Amino acid sequence: MSNPVDEESAGEIKAALQNNNYAAAVAMFKEVLYKSKNPPLNIAVTGETGSGKSSFVNGFRGVDDWNSNAAPVGCVETTTQVTRYPHPSYPNVTLWDLPGIGTMRFPARQYLTHVGFEKYDFFIIISETRFRENDVLLAKEIGRMGKKFYFVRSKIDNDLQAIKRSKKNVNEKDILDQIKRNCIQGLQYAGVASPKVFLVSRFYLHLYDFPLLQQTLEQELPEHQRDVLLFAVQNISLEVINKKKSTFQDEITAYAIMSAGGAILPIPGLSIALDLTLLATVTMQYTTGFGLDEGSLKTLSASSGVPLADLKSVITSPLASNKITPDLISNLLLKCASTAALLAAEEGFRFIPIIGSLVAAPLSYKVTQNALQTFLDMLAEDAQRVFKKVLGAIL
Ligand SMILES: Nc1nc2c(ncn2[C@@H]2O[C@H](COP(=O)(O)OP(=O)(O)O)[C@@H](O)[C@H]2O)c(=O)[nH]1
Ligand SMILES: [Mg+2]
């Protein structure tokens, strides 16, 4: 990772630190780091009215249907407008709720021009039944325009329930296989060469094919956008949590070098404040990335039905669901056995846990690296415990 801080931002961060305005410094830092590693990702969601587009848009962003930022669900489409829904934690990721092609009464090519097809990285075509002529025409045209498309067969929970009501001893996997096979064959018959079909329930994203869809998209995106997608999706499997962890892991050395080398901003007397600011900022990325910030936990509680207090009861780190400040970080450094020992060993290090009065020495490479590693381990474990708690409650 090259130094992400340009000169102008460096000046602003320095000014904030000199005024003891650590909150502002953290906020600026966050913005700079954020921009440096988050290219835009635009996902188009299309399908007939009632197929579950808006629900999918909400589910994908981890937003409840009744949230004020939610795409309205269960409404008949009356406009031909495209509506943009940014991801709540990663605003560079946008889901676009497109009007159904049937609503528009346009031929596929004209429809794609109308919705501005160039700006999308890929298309999700949703249907609550088998895919129809409009879906096929649209897919073919999207393909002709050099873009990728994926079919989502929605409301799969409804299908399973209906079949279970009418038959005894049903094997869920057999039913799912058959629905998927029918969809694929129908599309192939209509001339879509190798259709990628995913069975999804908006209400049980971690079941059925949503994790596979996410994995497929990730594999097929250009490399620089893969992590963007990874972090935009909720923790729908332990594998996702592990992948997030390993992405963060890869960056630790770079941050440690930046911090210890004074590479970001060599400001005499302020380096420790700056290091703590960097640690706080990176740690915040961890909590948001793992969905352990207060907002994400509330949303998860609402969508899973697991009370917020129960989710919090399995969290052990003081970093989750707390406001992360340089002060909290400095206190933790002193409390954690691994970092406290390192600090104690550093000769002449006068470490006072109130950053306003800290002097001189920057944190060493080892302290920064150790601190980030400790925080990352803690938060990844918390994320796993929260995930298991939710899974245990629904399954
Ligand atoms: N059971 C079930 N219902 C769904 C699912 N997805 C959407 N719905 C329901 O289908 C209806 C239409 O959904 P909506 O998202 O508004 O469809 P849109 O018109 O394509 O945007 C709403 O009542 C949703 O709650 C799903 O995966 N399972
Ligand atoms: Mg809608």
CSV table of C-alpha atoms and ligand atoms in Angstrom, one decimal:
chain,number,residue,atom,x,y,z
A,1,MET,CA,0.0,0.0,0.0
A,2,SER,CA,1.5,3.3,-0.9
A,3,ASN,CA,1.0,6.3,1.3
A,4,PRO,CA,-2.6,7.2,0.8
A,5,VAL,CA,-2.3,10.7,2.3
A,6,ASP,CA,-1.8,13.5,-0.2
A,7,GLU,CA,-0.2,16.7,0.8
A,8,GLU,CA,-3.3,18.8,1.2
A,9,SER,CA,-5.1,16.2,3.4
A,10,ALA,CA,-1.8,15.8,5.4
A,11,GLY,CA,-1.9,19.6,6.1
A,12,GLU,CA,-5.5,19.4,7.3
A,13,ILE,CA,-4.9,16.4,9.5
A,14,LYS,CA,-1.8,18.1,11.0
A,15,ALA,CA,-3.8,21.3,11.7
A,16,ALA,CA,-6.5,19.3,13.5
A,17,LEU,CA,-4.0,17.4,15.6
A,18,GLN,CA,-2.2,20.6,16.5
A,19,ASN,CA,-5.5,22.0,17.7
A,20,ASN,CA,-6.1,18.8,19.8
A,21,ASN,CA,-9.1,18.1,17.6
A,22,TYR,CA,-8.6,14.4,17.4
A,23,ALA,CA,-12.1,13.6,16.4
A,24,ALA,CA,-11.7,15.8,13.3
A,25,ALA,CA,-8.3,14.2,12.6
A,26,VAL,CA,-9.8,10.7,12.7
A,27,ALA,CA,-12.7,11.7,10.5
A,28,MET,CA,-10.3,13.2,7.9
A,29,PHE,CA,-8.1,10.2,8.0
A,30,LYS,CA,-11.0,7.9,7.6
A,31,GLU,CA,-12.1,9.7,4.5
A,32,VAL,CA,-8.6,9.6,3.0
A,33,LEU,CA,-8.1,5.9,3.7
A,34,TYR,CA,-11.6,5.2,2.5
A,35,LYS,CA,-11.2,6.9,-0.9
A,36,SER,CA,-7.8,5.3,-1.5
A,37,LYS,CA,-9.2,1.8,-1.4
A,38,ASN,CA,-12.7,2.0,-2.5
A,39,PRO,CA,-13.4,2.3,-6.2
A,40,PRO,CA,-17.1,2.6,-7.2
A,41,LEU,CA,-19.2,-0.4,-7.8
A,42,ASN,CA,-22.6,-0.1,-9.5
A,43,ILE,CA,-25.0,-3.0,-9.5
A,44,ALA,CA,-28.2,-2.9,-11.6
A,45,VAL,CA,-31.2,-4.9,-10.3
A,46,THR,CA,-34.0,-5.5,-12.9
A,47,GLY,CA,-37.0,-7.7,-13.3
A,48,GLU,CA,-40.8,-7.4,-13.5
A,49,THR,CA,-42.8,-5.5,-11.0
A,50,GLY,CA,-43.4,-7.6,-7.9
A,51,SER,CA,-40.5,-10.0,-8.6
A,52,GLY,CA,-38.6,-8.8,-5.5
A,53,LYS,CA,-36.2,-6.2,-6.9
A,54,SER,CA,-36.6,-3.7,-4.1
A,55,SER,CA,-36.4,-6.4,-1.5
A,56,PHE,CA,-33.2,-7.7,-3.0
A,57,VAL,CA,-31.7,-4.2,-3.1
A,58,ASN,CA,-32.5,-3.8,0.6
A,59,GLY,CA,-31.3,-7.3,1.5
A,60,PHE,CA,-28.0,-6.8,-0.3
A,61,ARG,CA,-27.3,-3.6,1.5
A,62,GLY,CA,-28.3,-5.1,4.9
A,63,VAL,CA,-31.2,-2.7,5.2
A,64,ASP,CA,-34.7,-3.6,6.6
A,65,ASP,CA,-37.6,-3.0,4.3
A,66,TRP,CA,-39.0,-0.5,6.8
A,67,ASN,CA,-35.8,1.5,7.2
A,68,SER,CA,-36.0,5.1,6.1
A,69,ASN,CA,-33.2,4.4,3.5
A,70,ALA,CA,-35.0,1.3,2.2
A,71,ALA,CA,-36.3,0.9,-1.3
A,72,PRO,CA,-40.1,0.8,-0.9
A,73,VAL,CA,-41.3,-2.8,-1.1
A,74,GLY,CA,-44.7,-4.1,-2.3
A,75,CYS,CA,-45.5,-1.0,-4.4
A,76,VAL,CA,-46.6,-1.2,-8.0
A,77,GLU,CA,-44.1,0.5,-10.2
A,78,THR,CA,-45.6,3.8,-11.4
A,79,THR,CA,-42.4,5.5,-12.5
A,80,THR,CA,-40.0,4.7,-15.2
A,81,GLN,CA,-37.2,6.1,-13.1
A,82,VAL,CA,-34.1,4.4,-12.0
A,83,THR,CA,-33.5,4.8,-8.3
A,84,ARG,CA,-30.2,4.8,-6.6
A,85,TYR,CA,-29.6,3.2,-3.2
A,86,PRO,CA,-26.1,3.7,-1.8
A,87,HIS,CA,-24.8,1.1,0.7
A,88,PRO,CA,-25.1,2.5,4.2
A,89,SER,CA,-21.6,1.7,5.3
A,90,TYR,CA,-19.8,1.8,1.9
A,91,PRO,CA,-21.3,4.7,-0.2
A,92,ASN,CA,-19.1,3.8,-3.1
A,93,VAL,CA,-21.3,0.7,-3.6
A,94,THR,CA,-24.6,1.6,-5.2
A,95,LEU,CA,-27.5,-0.7,-6.0
A,96,TRP,CA,-29.8,0.6,-8.7
A,97,ASP,CA,-33.4,-0.4,-8.6
A,98,LEU,CA,-34.5,-0.4,-12.2
A,99,PRO,CA,-38.1,-0.3,-13.4
A,100,GLY,CA,-39.2,-3.6,-15.0
A,101,ILE,CA,-38.8,-3.7,-18.7
A,102,GLY,CA,-42.6,-4.6,-18.9
A,103,THR,CA,-43.4,-1.4,-17.1
A,104,MET,CA,-41.6,0.6,-19.7
A,105,ARG,CA,-43.0,-1.1,-22.8
A,106,PHE,CA,-39.6,-0.5,-24.5
A,107,PRO,CA,-37.7,-3.0,-26.6
A,108,ALA,CA,-34.6,-4.3,-24.7
A,109,ARG,CA,-32.1,-2.0,-26.4
A,110,GLN,CA,-34.1,1.1,-25.9
A,111,TYR,CA,-34.7,0.1,-22.3
A,112,LEU,CA,-31.0,-0.3,-21.6
A,113,THR,CA,-30.3,3.1,-23.2
A,114,HIS,CA,-33.0,4.6,-21.0
A,115,VAL,CA,-31.5,3.2,-17.8
A,116,GLY,CA,-28.0,4.2,-18.7
A,117,PHE,CA,-26.5,0.7,-19.0
A,118,GLU,CA,-22.9,1.9,-19.3
A,119,LYS,CA,-22.6,2.9,-15.7
A,120,TYR,CA,-23.4,-0.6,-14.3
A,121,ASP,CA,-20.7,-3.1,-13.5
A,122,PHE,CA,-23.2,-6.0,-13.8
A,123,PHE,CA,-26.9,-6.7,-13.9
A,124,ILE,CA,-29.0,-8.9,-11.7
A,125,ILE,CA,-32.2,-10.1,-13.4
A,126,ILE,CA,-34.8,-11.2,-10.9
A,127,SER,CA,-37.9,-13.3,-11.4
A,128,GLU,CA,-40.2,-15.0,-8.8
A,129,THR,CA,-41.2,-17.7,-11.3
A,130,ARG,CA,-39.5,-19.1,-14.4
A,131,PHE,CA,-37.8,-16.5,-16.5
A,132,ARG,CA,-39.9,-15.0,-19.2
A,133,GLU,CA,-39.4,-13.7,-22.7
A,134,ASN,CA,-38.6,-10.2,-21.5
A,135,ASP,CA,-35.9,-11.5,-19.2
A,136,VAL,CA,-34.3,-13.4,-22.0
A,137,LEU,CA,-34.4,-10.5,-24.5
A,138,LEU,CA,-32.9,-8.3,-21.9
A,139,ALA,CA,-30.2,-10.7,-21.0
A,140,LYS,CA,-29.2,-11.2,-24.6
A,141,GLU,CA,-29.0,-7.4,-25.2
A,142,ILE,CA,-27.0,-6.9,-22.0
A,143,GLY,CA,-24.6,-9.6,-23.3
A,144,ARG,CA,-24.4,-7.9,-26.7
A,145,MET,CA,-23.4,-4.7,-24.9
A,146,GLY,CA,-20.5,-6.5,-23.3
A,147,LYS,CA,-21.8,-6.6,-19.7
A,148,LYS,CA,-22.4,-9.5,-17.4
A,149,PHE,CA,-25.7,-10.6,-16.0
A,150,TYR,CA,-26.9,-13.0,-13.4
A,151,PHE,CA,-30.3,-14.5,-12.9
A,152,VAL,CA,-31.9,-14.5,-9.4
A,153,ARG,CA,-34.9,-16.7,-8.8
A,154,SER,CA,-36.5,-14.9,-5.8
A,155,LYS,CA,-38.9,-15.9,-3.0
A,156,ILE,CA,-37.5,-19.4,-2.9
A,157,ASP,CA,-38.8,-19.7,0.7
A,158,ASN,CA,-42.3,-19.4,-0.6
A,159,ASP,CA,-41.8,-22.3,-3.0
A,160,LEU,CA,-40.3,-24.5,-0.4
A,161,GLN,CA,-43.2,-23.8,2.0
A,162,ALA,CA,-45.8,-24.4,-0.6
A,163,ILE,CA,-44.3,-27.8,-1.6
A,164,LYS,CA,-43.9,-28.8,2.0
A,165,ARG,CA,-47.6,-28.1,2.6
A,166,SER,CA,-48.7,-30.4,-0.1
A,167,LYS,CA,-46.2,-33.2,0.1
A,168,LYS,CA,-44.8,-35.4,2.9
A,169,ASN,CA,-41.2,-36.2,3.4
A,170,VAL,CA,-39.8,-33.7,0.9
A,171,ASN,CA,-36.1,-33.4,0.4
A,172,GLU,CA,-35.4,-29.7,0.2
A,173,LYS,CA,-32.2,-30.2,-1.8
A,174,ASP,CA,-34.0,-32.2,-4.5
A,175,ILE,CA,-36.6,-29.5,-4.8
A,176,LEU,CA,-34.1,-26.7,-5.0
A,177,ASP,CA,-32.1,-28.6,-7.6
A,178,GLN,CA,-35.2,-29.2,-9.7
A,179,ILE,CA,-36.2,-25.5,-9.6
A,180,LYS,CA,-32.8,-24.4,-10.6
A,181,ARG,CA,-32.6,-27.0,-13.4
A,182,ASN,CA,-35.9,-25.9,-14.8
A,183,CYS,CA,-34.8,-22.2,-14.8
A,184,ILE,CA,-31.5,-23.1,-16.5
A,185,GLN,CA,-33.1,-25.3,-19.1
A,186,GLY,CA,-35.8,-22.7,-19.9
A,187,LEU,CA,-33.2,-20.0,-20.4
A,188,GLN,CA,-31.0,-22.3,-22.5
A,189,TYR,CA,-33.9,-23.3,-24.6
A,190,ALA,CA,-34.6,-19.6,-25.2
A,191,GLY,CA,-31.1,-19.1,-26.4
A,192,VAL,CA,-29.1,-17.9,-23.3
A,193,ALA,CA,-25.9,-20.0,-23.6
A,194,SER,CA,-24.7,-20.7,-20.0
A,195,PRO,CA,-27.1,-18.9,-17.7
A,196,LYS,CA,-26.0,-18.4,-14.1
A,197,VAL,CA,-29.1,-18.9,-11.9
A,198,PHE,CA,-29.2,-18.4,-8.1
A,199,LEU,CA,-32.1,-19.3,-5.9
A,200,VAL,CA,-32.5,-16.6,-3.2
A,201,SER,CA,-34.8,-15.7,-0.4
A,202,ARG,CA,-34.5,-12.1,0.7
A,203,PHE,CA,-35.4,-13.2,4.2
A,204,TYR,CA,-32.8,-15.9,4.5
A,205,LEU,CA,-29.8,-14.6,2.7
A,206,HIS,CA,-27.4,-16.9,4.3
A,207,LEU,CA,-29.4,-20.0,3.1
A,208,TYR,CA,-29.8,-21.2,-0.5
A,209,ASP,CA,-27.6,-19.5,-3.2
A,210,PHE,CA,-27.0,-16.0,-2.0
A,211,PRO,CA,-23.6,-16.8,-0.6
A,212,LEU,CA,-22.8,-18.5,-3.9
A,213,LEU,CA,-24.0,-15.5,-5.8
A,214,GLN,CA,-21.7,-13.3,-3.8
A,215,GLN,CA,-18.8,-15.6,-4.3
A,216,THR,CA,-19.4,-15.7,-8.1
A,217,LEU,CA,-19.7,-12.0,-8.4
A,218,GLU,CA,-16.5,-11.6,-6.4
A,219,GLN,CA,-14.6,-14.0,-8.7
A,220,GLU,CA,-15.9,-12.4,-11.8
A,221,LEU,CA,-15.2,-8.8,-10.9
A,222,PRO,CA,-11.9,-7.2,-11.8
A,223,GLU,CA,-9.4,-7.5,-9.0
A,224,HIS,CA,-9.6,-3.9,-7.8
A,225,GLN,CA,-13.4,-4.2,-7.1
A,226,ARG,CA,-13.4,-7.6,-5.4
A,227,ASP,CA,-12.8,-6.4,-1.8
A,228,VAL,CA,-15.3,-3.6,-2.4
A,229,LEU,CA,-18.0,-6.3,-2.9
A,230,LEU,CA,-16.7,-8.5,-0.1
A,231,PHE,CA,-17.2,-5.7,2.4
A,232,ALA,CA,-20.5,-4.5,1.1
A,233,VAL,CA,-22.2,-7.8,1.9
A,234,GLN,CA,-23.2,-8.8,5.4
A,235,ASN,CA,-21.5,-11.7,7.1
A,236,ILE,CA,-23.5,-14.4,5.4
A,237,SER,CA,-21.0,-17.1,6.1
A,238,LEU,CA,-18.0,-17.8,8.3
A,239,GLU,CA,-16.0,-17.9,5.1
A,240,VAL,CA,-17.0,-14.3,4.4
A,241,ILE,CA,-15.8,-13.3,7.8
A,242,ASN,CA,-12.5,-15.1,7.3
A,243,LYS,CA,-12.0,-13.5,3.9
A,244,LYS,CA,-12.6,-10.1,5.4
A,245,LYS,CA,-10.1,-10.9,8.1
A,246,SER,CA,-7.5,-11.9,5.7
A,247,THR,CA,-7.9,-8.8,3.6
A,248,PHE,CA,-7.4,-6.7,6.6
A,249,GLN,CA,-4.5,-8.9,7.7
A,250,ASP,CA,-2.7,-8.2,4.4
A,251,GLU,CA,-2.7,-4.5,5.2
A,252,ILE,CA,-1.3,-4.5,8.7
A,253,THR,CA,2.3,-4.5,7.7
A,254,ALA,CA,1.8,-1.5,5.4
A,255,TYR,CA,0.1,0.4,8.2
A,256,ALA,CA,2.8,-0.5,10.7
A,257,ILE,CA,5.5,0.8,8.2
A,258,MET,CA,3.6,4.0,7.6
A,259,SER,CA,3.1,4.7,11.3
A,260,ALA,CA,6.6,3.8,12.5
A,261,GLY,CA,8.4,5.4,9.6
A,262,GLY,CA,6.5,8.7,10.2
A,263,ALA,CA,5.8,8.2,6.5
A,264,ILE,CA,2.4,9.8,6.7
A,265,LEU,CA,3.3,13.1,8.3
A,266,PRO,CA,6.5,13.6,10.1
A,267,ILE,CA,5.4,16.1,12.7
A,268,PRO,CA,7.7,16.4,15.7
A,269,GLY,CA,5.9,16.0,19.0
A,270,LEU,CA,2.7,14.8,17.4
A,271,SER,CA,3.7,11.5,16.1
A,272,ILE,CA,2.1,9.5,18.8
A,273,ALA,CA,-1.1,11.3,18.5
A,274,LEU,CA,-1.0,10.6,14.8
A,275,ASP,CA,-0.2,7.0,15.4
A,276,LEU,CA,-3.2,6.6,17.7
A,277,THR,CA,-5.3,8.4,15.2
A,278,LEU,CA,-4.2,5.9,12.5
A,279,LEU,CA,-4.9,3.0,14.9
A,280,ALA,CA,-8.4,4.3,15.7
A,281,THR,CA,-9.2,4.8,12.1
A,282,VAL,CA,-8.0,1.4,11.0
A,283,THR,CA,-9.8,-0.2,13.9
A,284,MET,CA,-13.0,1.5,12.9
A,285,GLN,CA,-12.6,0.0,9.4
A,286,TYR,CA,-12.5,-3.4,11.2
A,287,THR,CA,-15.7,-2.8,13.2
A,288,THR,CA,-17.6,-1.6,10.2
A,289,GLY,CA,-16.2,-4.3,8.0
A,290,PHE,CA,-17.3,-7.0,10.4
A,291,GLY,CA,-20.7,-5.3,11.0
A,292,LEU,CA,-19.9,-4.8,14.7
A,293,ASP,CA,-20.7,-1.1,14.8
A,294,GLU,CA,-23.8,0.0,16.7
A,295,GLY,CA,-25.8,0.7,13.5
A,296,SER,CA,-25.0,-2.6,11.8
A,297,LEU,CA,-25.8,-4.5,15.0
A,298,LYS,CA,-29.2,-2.8,15.3
A,299,THR,CA,-30.0,-3.6,11.7
A,300,LEU,CA,-28.9,-7.2,12.2
A,301,SER,CA,-31.0,-7.5,15.3
A,302,ALA,CA,-34.1,-6.2,13.5
A,303,SER,CA,-33.7,-8.4,10.5
A,304,SER,CA,-32.8,-11.6,12.4
A,305,GLY,CA,-35.2,-11.1,15.3
A,306,VAL,CA,-32.4,-11.7,17.8
A,307,PRO,CA,-32.5,-9.0,20.5
A,308,LEU,CA,-29.7,-6.4,20.3
A,309,ALA,CA,-28.8,-7.3,23.9
A,310,ASP,CA,-28.3,-11.0,23.0
A,311,LEU,CA,-26.1,-10.0,20.1
A,312,LYS,CA,-24.0,-7.8,22.3
A,313,SER,CA,-23.8,-10.5,25.0
A,314,VAL,CA,-21.5,-12.6,22.8
A,315,ILE,CA,-19.2,-9.7,22.0
A,316,THR,CA,-16.1,-9.6,24.2
A,317,SER,CA,-14.0,-6.8,22.7
A,318,PRO,CA,-14.6,-3.2,24.0
A,319,LEU,CA,-14.0,-2.1,20.4
A,320,ALA,CA,-17.3,-3.4,19.0
A,321,SER,CA,-20.4,-1.2,19.3
A,322,ASN,CA,-18.3,1.5,21.0
A,323,LYS,CA,-17.2,4.9,19.8
A,324,ILE,CA,-13.6,4.3,18.8
A,325,THR,CA,-11.4,7.3,19.8
A,326,PRO,CA,-7.6,7.6,20.0
A,327,ASP,CA,-8.2,7.7,23.8
A,328,LEU,CA,-9.9,4.3,23.8
A,329,ILE,CA,-7.1,2.9,21.7
A,330,SER,CA,-4.4,4.2,24.0
A,331,ASN,CA,-6.2,2.7,27.0
A,332,LEU,CA,-6.4,-0.6,25.3
A,333,LEU,CA,-2.7,-0.5,24.3
A,334,LEU,CA,-1.9,-0.3,28.0
A,335,LYS,CA,-4.4,-3.0,28.9
A,336,CYS,CA,-3.5,-5.6,26.3
A,337,ALA,CA,-0.8,-7.8,27.6
A,338,SER,CA,1.0,-8.0,24.3
A,339,THR,CA,1.2,-4.3,23.5
A,340,ALA,CA,1.7,-3.2,27.1
A,341,ALA,CA,4.7,-5.4,27.4
A,342,LEU,CA,6.1,-4.0,24.1
A,343,LEU,CA,5.5,-0.4,25.3
A,344,ALA,CA,7.2,-1.1,28.6
A,345,ALA,CA,10.2,-2.5,26.9
A,346,GLU,CA,10.7,0.6,24.7
A,347,GLU,CA,13.4,2.5,26.3
A,348,GLY,CA,12.6,6.0,27.5
A,349,PHE,CA,9.0,5.8,26.4
A,350,ARG,CA,6.8,8.0,28.4
A,351,PHE,CA,3.4,6.9,27.7
A,352,ILE,CA,0.6,8.8,29.3
A,353,PRO,CA,-2.8,7.5,28.4
A,354,ILE,CA,-4.2,11.0,27.6
A,355,ILE,CA,-3.1,11.8,24.1
A,356,GLY,CA,-3.2,15.5,24.6
A,357,SER,CA,-0.2,15.3,26.8
A,358,LEU,CA,1.7,12.7,25.0
A,359,VAL,CA,5.1,13.7,23.9
A,360,ALA,CA,7.6,12.8,21.2
A,361,ALA,CA,8.2,9.2,20.4
A,362,PRO,CA,6.1,7.6,17.7
A,363,LEU,CA,4.8,4.1,18.3
A,364,SER,CA,7.3,1.6,17.0
A,365,TYR,CA,6.6,-0.7,14.1
A,366,LYS,CA,6.2,-3.6,16.5
A,367,VAL,CA,3.7,-1.9,18.7
A,368,THR,CA,1.5,-0.8,15.7
A,369,GLN,CA,1.7,-4.2,14.1
A,370,ASN,CA,0.9,-6.0,17.4
A,371,ALA,CA,-1.9,-3.6,18.3
A,372,LEU,CA,-3.6,-4.0,14.9
A,373,GLN,CA,-3.2,-7.8,15.0
A,374,THR,CA,-4.7,-8.0,18.5
A,375,PHE,CA,-7.6,-5.8,17.6
A,376,LEU,CA,-8.2,-7.6,14.3
A,377,ASP,CA,-8.2,-11.0,16.1
A,378,MET,CA,-10.6,-9.8,18.8
A,379,LEU,CA,-13.0,-8.3,16.3
A,380,ALA,CA,-13.0,-11.3,13.9
A,381,GLU,CA,-13.8,-13.6,16.8
A,382,ASP,CA,-16.6,-11.3,17.9
A,383,ALA,CA,-18.0,-11.3,14.3
A,384,GLN,CA,-17.9,-15.1,14.3
A,385,ARG,CA,-19.7,-15.3,17.7
A,386,VAL,CA,-22.4,-12.9,16.5
A,387,PHE,CA,-22.8,-14.8,13.3
A,388,LYS,CA,-23.2,-18.1,15.1
A,389,LYS,CA,-25.7,-16.5,17.5
A,390,VAL,CA,-27.9,-15.3,14.7
A,391,LEU,CA,-27.6,-18.6,12.8
A,392,GLY,CA,-28.5,-20.5,16.0
A,393,ALA,CA,-31.5,-18.4,16.5
A,394,ILE,CA,-32.9,-18.9,12.9
A,395,LEU,CA,-32.0,-22.5,12.1
B,1,LIG,N1,-41.4,-14.7,0.9
B,1,LIG,C1,-40.7,-13.8,0.2
B,1,LIG,N2,-41.3,-12.7,-0.2
B,1,LIG,C2,-40.5,-11.8,-0.9
B,1,LIG,C3,-39.2,-12.1,-1.2
B,1,LIG,N3,-38.7,-11.0,-1.9
B,1,LIG,C4,-39.7,-10.1,-2.1
B,1,LIG,N4,-40.8,-10.6,-1.5
B,1,LIG,C5,-42.2,-10.0,-1.4
B,1,LIG,O1,-42.7,-9.7,-2.7
B,1,LIG,C6,-43.4,-8.5,-2.8
B,1,LIG,C7,-42.8,-7.6,-3.9
B,1,LIG,O2,-41.5,-7.3,-3.5
B,1,LIG,P1,-40.8,-6.0,-4.1
B,1,LIG,O3,-39.4,-6.0,-3.6
B,1,LIG,O4,-41.6,-4.8,-3.8
B,1,LIG,O5,-40.7,-6.3,-5.7
B,1,LIG,P2,-40.4,-5.2,-6.9
B,1,LIG,O6,-41.7,-4.7,-7.4
B,1,LIG,O7,-39.7,-6.1,-7.9
B,1,LIG,O8,-39.5,-4.2,-6.3
B,1,LIG,C8,-43.3,-7.9,-1.4
B,1,LIG,O9,-44.4,-8.2,-0.7
B,1,LIG,C9,-42.1,-8.6,-0.8
B,1,LIG,O10,-42.1,-8.7,0.6
B,1,LIG,C10,-38.6,-13.3,-0.8
B,1,LIG,O11,-37.4,-13.6,-1.0
B,1,LIG,N5,-39.4,-14.1,-0.1
B,2,MG,MG,-39.8,-2.1,-6.4
